[in-house]
Amino acid sequence: MKALLVRRNATDCNKGFSLIELLVALAVIALLIALLLPVIAKARANAQRLVCLANVRSIGQASALYASDHDGSHPHWSGWQVWGGQGDGQGGDEAGLGWTELLGTHIENSNIFLDPARPREEAPIAYFIAARFSWFKYQRQFSSVNNRFVLFPSSFVKAGDCNDPGLFVHPYGTVTDRLPDCDQDDATQPTLFFEGELTPHGDLSNIVFFDGHAASFSEYEPSTMTWHARKMLPWSLEPLGDD
């Protein structure tokens, strides 16, 4: 009798899972995956945004170091510049250096210009430098902001996420006849918080101010930020009556 029970137990152990049991197990696994994927995706997106925020803060620090070596003047903005180009017009490269190239000696590596939420090939430079104030003041390229002009360092935007498709190459952006620009700026067009923009971090964009602090914003906040070095102004491309 004992031997018979042993043989039955051995037979039962070799039966394995039934089809219904397997289907239930697979359904449970699929449900767990469906529940976890959004959480994982959200955590990944938040991590990318934080890396981007750190990059923006580092750009602000590098710009401040550059200014300390140039009598208070921050890197100038110019036209369409290709990183490491010769200024010979090839690939759309205009004469002169881009602001990212000017910061080259004040950064540890060029990875601070990469946003992990963007494609590396089409967006090797993910950020813009504030240039609208110097454009309205001087009406020329290769102009920059000097610290002595800045009355609101905690509100004056220095740099941030560039979200204008017209400043990125296809297929990420809309430019088809040039190599990626390493001198993105907001001199003549807004680069964030406008309809149809690229939004690598959902509805948030990272900005660094002249005092060095950086934060994420979902919209332009006239009460806390300004594109003008001496006035608190809402974003607009309308001509100003004076400086």
Short mmCIF file of C-alpha atoms in Angstrom, two decimals:
data_model
loop_
_atom_site.label_atom_id
_atom_site.label_comp_id
_atom_site.label_asym_id
_atom_site.label_seq_id
_atom_site.Cartn_x
_atom_site.Cartn_y
_atom_site.Cartn_z
CA MET A 1 0.00 0.00 0.00
CA LYS A 2 2.79 2.39 0.91
CA ALA A 3 4.58 1.67 -2.39
CA LEU A 4 1.35 2.38 -4.29
CA LEU A 5 0.98 5.79 -2.63
CA VAL A 6 4.56 6.66 -3.47
CA ARG A 7 3.97 5.80 -7.15
CA ARG A 8 0.80 7.92 -7.24
CA ASN A 9 2.58 10.92 -5.69
CA ALA A 10 5.38 10.59 -8.20
CA THR A 11 2.84 10.44 -11.02
CA ASP A 12 1.04 13.52 -9.71
CA CYS A 13 4.33 15.48 -9.50
CA ASN A 14 5.15 14.69 -13.13
CA LYS A 15 1.83 15.98 -14.42
CA GLY A 16 3.06 19.63 -14.43
CA PHE A 17 0.77 22.62 -15.01
CA SER A 18 -2.53 22.26 -16.77
CA LEU A 19 -3.40 24.52 -19.73
CA ILE A 20 -5.77 26.57 -17.59
CA GLU A 21 -3.10 27.08 -14.94
CA LEU A 22 -0.61 28.26 -17.58
CA LEU A 23 -3.14 30.68 -19.06
CA VAL A 24 -3.90 32.09 -15.61
CA ALA A 25 -0.20 32.51 -14.88
CA LEU A 26 0.36 34.27 -18.21
CA ALA A 27 -2.61 36.54 -17.60
CA VAL A 28 -1.24 37.53 -14.19
CA ILE A 29 2.20 38.25 -15.67
CA ALA A 30 0.65 40.32 -18.48
CA LEU A 31 -1.38 42.28 -15.96
CA LEU A 32 1.69 42.99 -13.83
CA ILE A 33 3.62 44.16 -16.90
CA ALA A 34 0.74 46.42 -17.94
CA LEU A 35 0.68 47.94 -14.47
CA LEU A 36 4.46 48.38 -14.21
CA LEU A 37 5.27 49.73 -17.69
CA PRO A 38 3.70 53.19 -17.16
CA VAL A 39 5.46 53.47 -13.80
CA ILE A 40 8.81 52.53 -15.35
CA ALA A 41 8.25 54.91 -18.29
CA LYS A 42 7.38 57.76 -15.93
CA ALA A 43 10.43 57.09 -13.78
CA ARG A 44 12.65 56.99 -16.87
CA ALA A 45 11.20 60.26 -18.20
CA ASN A 46 11.69 61.94 -14.84
CA ALA A 47 15.29 60.74 -14.69
CA GLN A 48 15.93 62.15 -18.18
CA ARG A 49 14.43 65.49 -17.17
CA LEU A 50 16.68 65.65 -14.10
CA VAL A 51 19.76 64.91 -16.22
CA CYS A 52 18.66 67.67 -18.59
CA LEU A 53 18.14 70.04 -15.64
CA ALA A 54 21.67 69.29 -14.44
CA ASN A 55 22.98 70.01 -17.95
CA VAL A 56 21.20 73.36 -18.04
CA ARG A 57 22.62 74.27 -14.65
CA SER A 58 26.12 73.32 -15.84
CA ILE A 59 25.72 75.52 -18.92
CA GLY A 60 24.82 78.42 -16.64
CA GLN A 61 27.91 77.79 -14.52
CA ALA A 62 30.15 77.54 -17.59
CA SER A 63 28.73 80.80 -18.92
CA ALA A 64 29.47 82.51 -15.61
CA LEU A 65 33.06 81.24 -15.71
CA TYR A 66 33.40 82.50 -19.28
CA ALA A 67 32.09 85.92 -18.22
CA SER A 68 34.60 86.11 -15.37
CA ASP A 69 37.38 85.70 -17.94
CA HIS A 70 35.90 88.25 -20.38
CA ASP A 71 35.19 91.34 -18.29
CA GLY A 72 31.68 90.22 -17.43
CA SER A 73 30.56 89.42 -20.99
CA HIS A 74 28.86 86.09 -21.59
CA PRO A 75 29.28 84.07 -24.81
CA HIS A 76 27.91 85.79 -27.89
CA TRP A 77 25.21 84.41 -30.13
CA SER A 78 25.55 84.30 -33.90
CA GLY A 79 23.97 82.45 -36.81
CA TRP A 80 23.89 78.79 -37.81
CA GLN A 81 27.13 77.24 -36.60
CA VAL A 82 28.37 73.68 -37.05
CA TRP A 83 30.36 72.26 -34.15
CA GLY A 84 34.04 72.16 -35.11
CA GLY A 85 33.30 73.69 -38.51
CA GLN A 86 35.66 75.95 -40.44
CA GLY A 87 33.21 78.76 -41.07
CA ASP A 88 33.39 78.04 -44.78
CA GLY A 89 29.67 77.67 -45.47
CA GLN A 90 29.81 73.89 -45.75
CA GLY A 91 26.80 72.18 -44.19
CA GLY A 92 25.32 75.60 -43.50
CA ASP A 93 28.22 76.58 -41.23
CA GLU A 94 28.48 80.36 -41.05
CA ALA A 95 31.61 82.31 -40.18
CA GLY A 96 32.64 82.46 -36.53
CA LEU A 97 32.11 80.25 -33.51
CA GLY A 98 28.91 79.17 -31.83
CA TRP A 99 28.31 79.89 -28.16
CA THR A 100 28.74 76.20 -27.32
CA GLU A 101 32.19 76.28 -28.93
CA LEU A 102 33.10 79.39 -26.94
CA LEU A 103 32.27 77.50 -23.76
CA GLY A 104 34.55 74.64 -24.79
CA THR A 105 37.37 75.57 -22.39
CA HIS A 106 34.95 76.06 -19.50
CA ILE A 107 33.21 72.67 -19.57
CA GLU A 108 34.49 69.21 -18.72
CA ASN A 109 32.93 67.58 -21.78
CA SER A 110 30.38 68.32 -24.47
CA ASN A 111 27.90 65.80 -23.05
CA ILE A 112 26.26 68.62 -21.12
CA PHE A 113 24.77 69.75 -24.44
CA LEU A 114 23.03 66.38 -24.93
CA ASP A 115 19.50 65.81 -23.69
CA PRO A 116 18.91 62.07 -23.06
CA ALA A 117 15.28 62.53 -24.11
CA ARG A 118 16.27 63.65 -27.63
CA PRO A 119 17.88 61.76 -30.54
CA ARG A 120 21.64 62.23 -30.43
CA GLU A 121 22.21 62.48 -34.19
CA GLU A 122 19.59 65.14 -34.94
CA ALA A 123 19.94 67.02 -31.65
CA PRO A 124 23.57 66.94 -30.47
CA ILE A 125 22.95 70.43 -29.06
CA ALA A 126 19.67 70.50 -27.14
CA TYR A 127 19.78 73.96 -25.56
CA PHE A 128 19.48 77.63 -26.46
CA ILE A 129 21.23 80.68 -25.10
CA ALA A 130 19.24 83.82 -24.35
CA ALA A 131 19.99 86.36 -27.08
CA ARG A 132 16.87 88.42 -27.58
CA PHE A 133 17.97 91.24 -25.24
CA SER A 134 21.33 91.68 -26.98
CA TRP A 135 19.60 91.53 -30.39
CA PHE A 136 17.22 94.34 -29.48
CA LYS A 137 20.02 96.32 -27.88
CA TYR A 138 22.65 95.99 -30.62
CA GLN A 139 20.71 94.73 -33.68
CA ARG A 140 23.59 92.54 -34.77
CA GLN A 141 25.00 89.06 -34.46
CA PHE A 142 28.01 88.27 -32.26
CA SER A 143 26.55 90.38 -29.46
CA SER A 144 26.30 89.27 -25.86
CA VAL A 145 25.07 90.29 -22.44
CA ASN A 146 27.38 91.84 -19.88
CA ASN A 147 26.78 91.36 -16.17
CA ARG A 148 26.59 95.11 -15.63
CA PHE A 149 23.33 95.26 -17.60
CA VAL A 150 21.54 92.62 -15.55
CA LEU A 151 19.26 94.10 -12.89
CA PHE A 152 17.22 90.94 -12.23
CA PRO A 153 19.70 88.01 -12.17
CA SER A 154 17.23 85.66 -10.51
CA SER A 155 14.60 86.32 -13.23
CA PHE A 156 16.64 86.98 -16.36
CA VAL A 157 16.69 83.80 -18.47
CA LYS A 158 20.20 82.74 -19.47
CA ALA A 159 19.65 79.43 -21.28
CA GLY A 160 17.35 76.43 -21.43
CA ASP A 161 15.63 73.73 -23.44
CA CYS A 162 15.46 74.59 -27.14
CA ASN A 163 12.06 73.41 -28.38
CA ASP A 164 11.80 75.13 -31.75
CA PRO A 165 11.61 72.51 -34.58
CA GLY A 166 13.11 75.09 -36.94
CA LEU A 167 16.42 74.87 -35.08
CA PHE A 168 16.81 71.10 -35.40
CA VAL A 169 17.55 68.96 -38.43
CA HIS A 170 15.12 66.46 -39.96
CA PRO A 171 13.59 64.10 -38.92
CA TYR A 172 13.57 65.46 -35.37
CA GLY A 173 13.18 69.02 -36.61
CA THR A 174 12.26 70.67 -39.89
CA VAL A 175 15.66 71.67 -41.31
CA THR A 176 16.72 69.50 -44.25
CA ASP A 177 19.67 71.28 -45.85
CA ARG A 178 22.12 71.79 -42.96
CA LEU A 179 24.11 69.98 -40.33
CA PRO A 180 23.01 70.43 -36.69
CA ASP A 181 23.32 73.95 -35.29
CA CYS A 182 25.56 74.45 -32.24
CA ASP A 183 24.46 78.06 -31.71
CA GLN A 184 20.76 77.86 -30.98
CA ASP A 185 19.36 81.09 -29.58
CA ASP A 186 16.15 83.08 -29.15
CA ALA A 187 17.31 86.31 -30.80
CA THR A 188 14.64 86.47 -33.48
CA GLN A 189 12.23 83.69 -32.49
CA PRO A 190 11.01 82.07 -29.29
CA THR A 191 12.59 78.74 -28.48
CA LEU A 192 10.19 77.44 -25.84
CA PHE A 193 6.62 77.87 -24.64
CA PHE A 194 4.94 78.34 -28.00
CA GLU A 195 2.40 76.41 -30.04
CA GLY A 196 3.79 73.48 -31.99
CA GLU A 197 7.00 73.21 -30.00
CA LEU A 198 8.96 70.04 -29.35
CA THR A 199 8.33 68.77 -25.85
CA PRO A 200 10.93 66.18 -24.82
CA HIS A 201 9.89 66.40 -21.16
CA GLY A 202 6.13 66.42 -21.46
CA ASP A 203 4.83 69.87 -20.60
CA LEU A 204 7.99 70.90 -18.73
CA SER A 205 11.03 72.84 -19.96
CA ASN A 206 14.25 73.41 -18.07
CA ILE A 207 15.62 76.94 -17.66
CA VAL A 208 18.70 78.41 -15.97
CA PHE A 209 18.80 82.03 -14.83
CA PHE A 210 21.67 84.50 -14.53
CA ASP A 211 22.05 83.92 -10.82
CA GLY A 212 22.75 80.24 -11.53
CA HIS A 213 19.58 78.58 -10.30
CA ALA A 214 17.70 76.25 -12.64
CA ALA A 215 14.17 74.88 -12.56
CA SER A 216 11.46 73.24 -14.67
CA PHE A 217 8.48 75.21 -15.95
CA SER A 218 5.33 74.38 -17.87
CA GLU A 219 4.78 77.91 -19.20
CA TYR A 220 6.31 81.35 -19.41
CA GLU A 221 5.79 83.07 -16.06
CA PRO A 222 6.08 86.87 -16.38
CA SER A 223 6.10 87.25 -12.62
CA THR A 224 9.22 85.12 -12.18
CA MET A 225 11.09 85.31 -15.49
CA THR A 226 12.01 87.85 -18.13
CA TRP A 227 13.91 87.89 -21.41
CA HIS A 228 14.97 91.51 -20.77
CA ALA A 229 17.99 92.23 -18.59
CA ARG A 230 16.58 95.42 -17.10
CA LYS A 231 12.80 94.96 -17.14
CA MET A 232 10.31 92.32 -16.12
CA LEU A 233 8.56 91.71 -19.44
CA PRO A 234 6.26 89.00 -20.80
CA TRP A 235 7.43 87.12 -23.86
CA SER A 236 6.83 89.03 -27.08
CA LEU A 237 8.60 89.70 -30.35
CA GLU A 238 7.03 93.13 -30.71
CA PRO A 239 9.61 95.96 -31.05
CA LEU A 240 10.38 97.89 -27.90
CA GLY A 241 10.37 101.66 -27.72
CA ASP A 242 13.67 101.74 -25.84
CA ASP A 243 16.09 99.56 -23.90
#
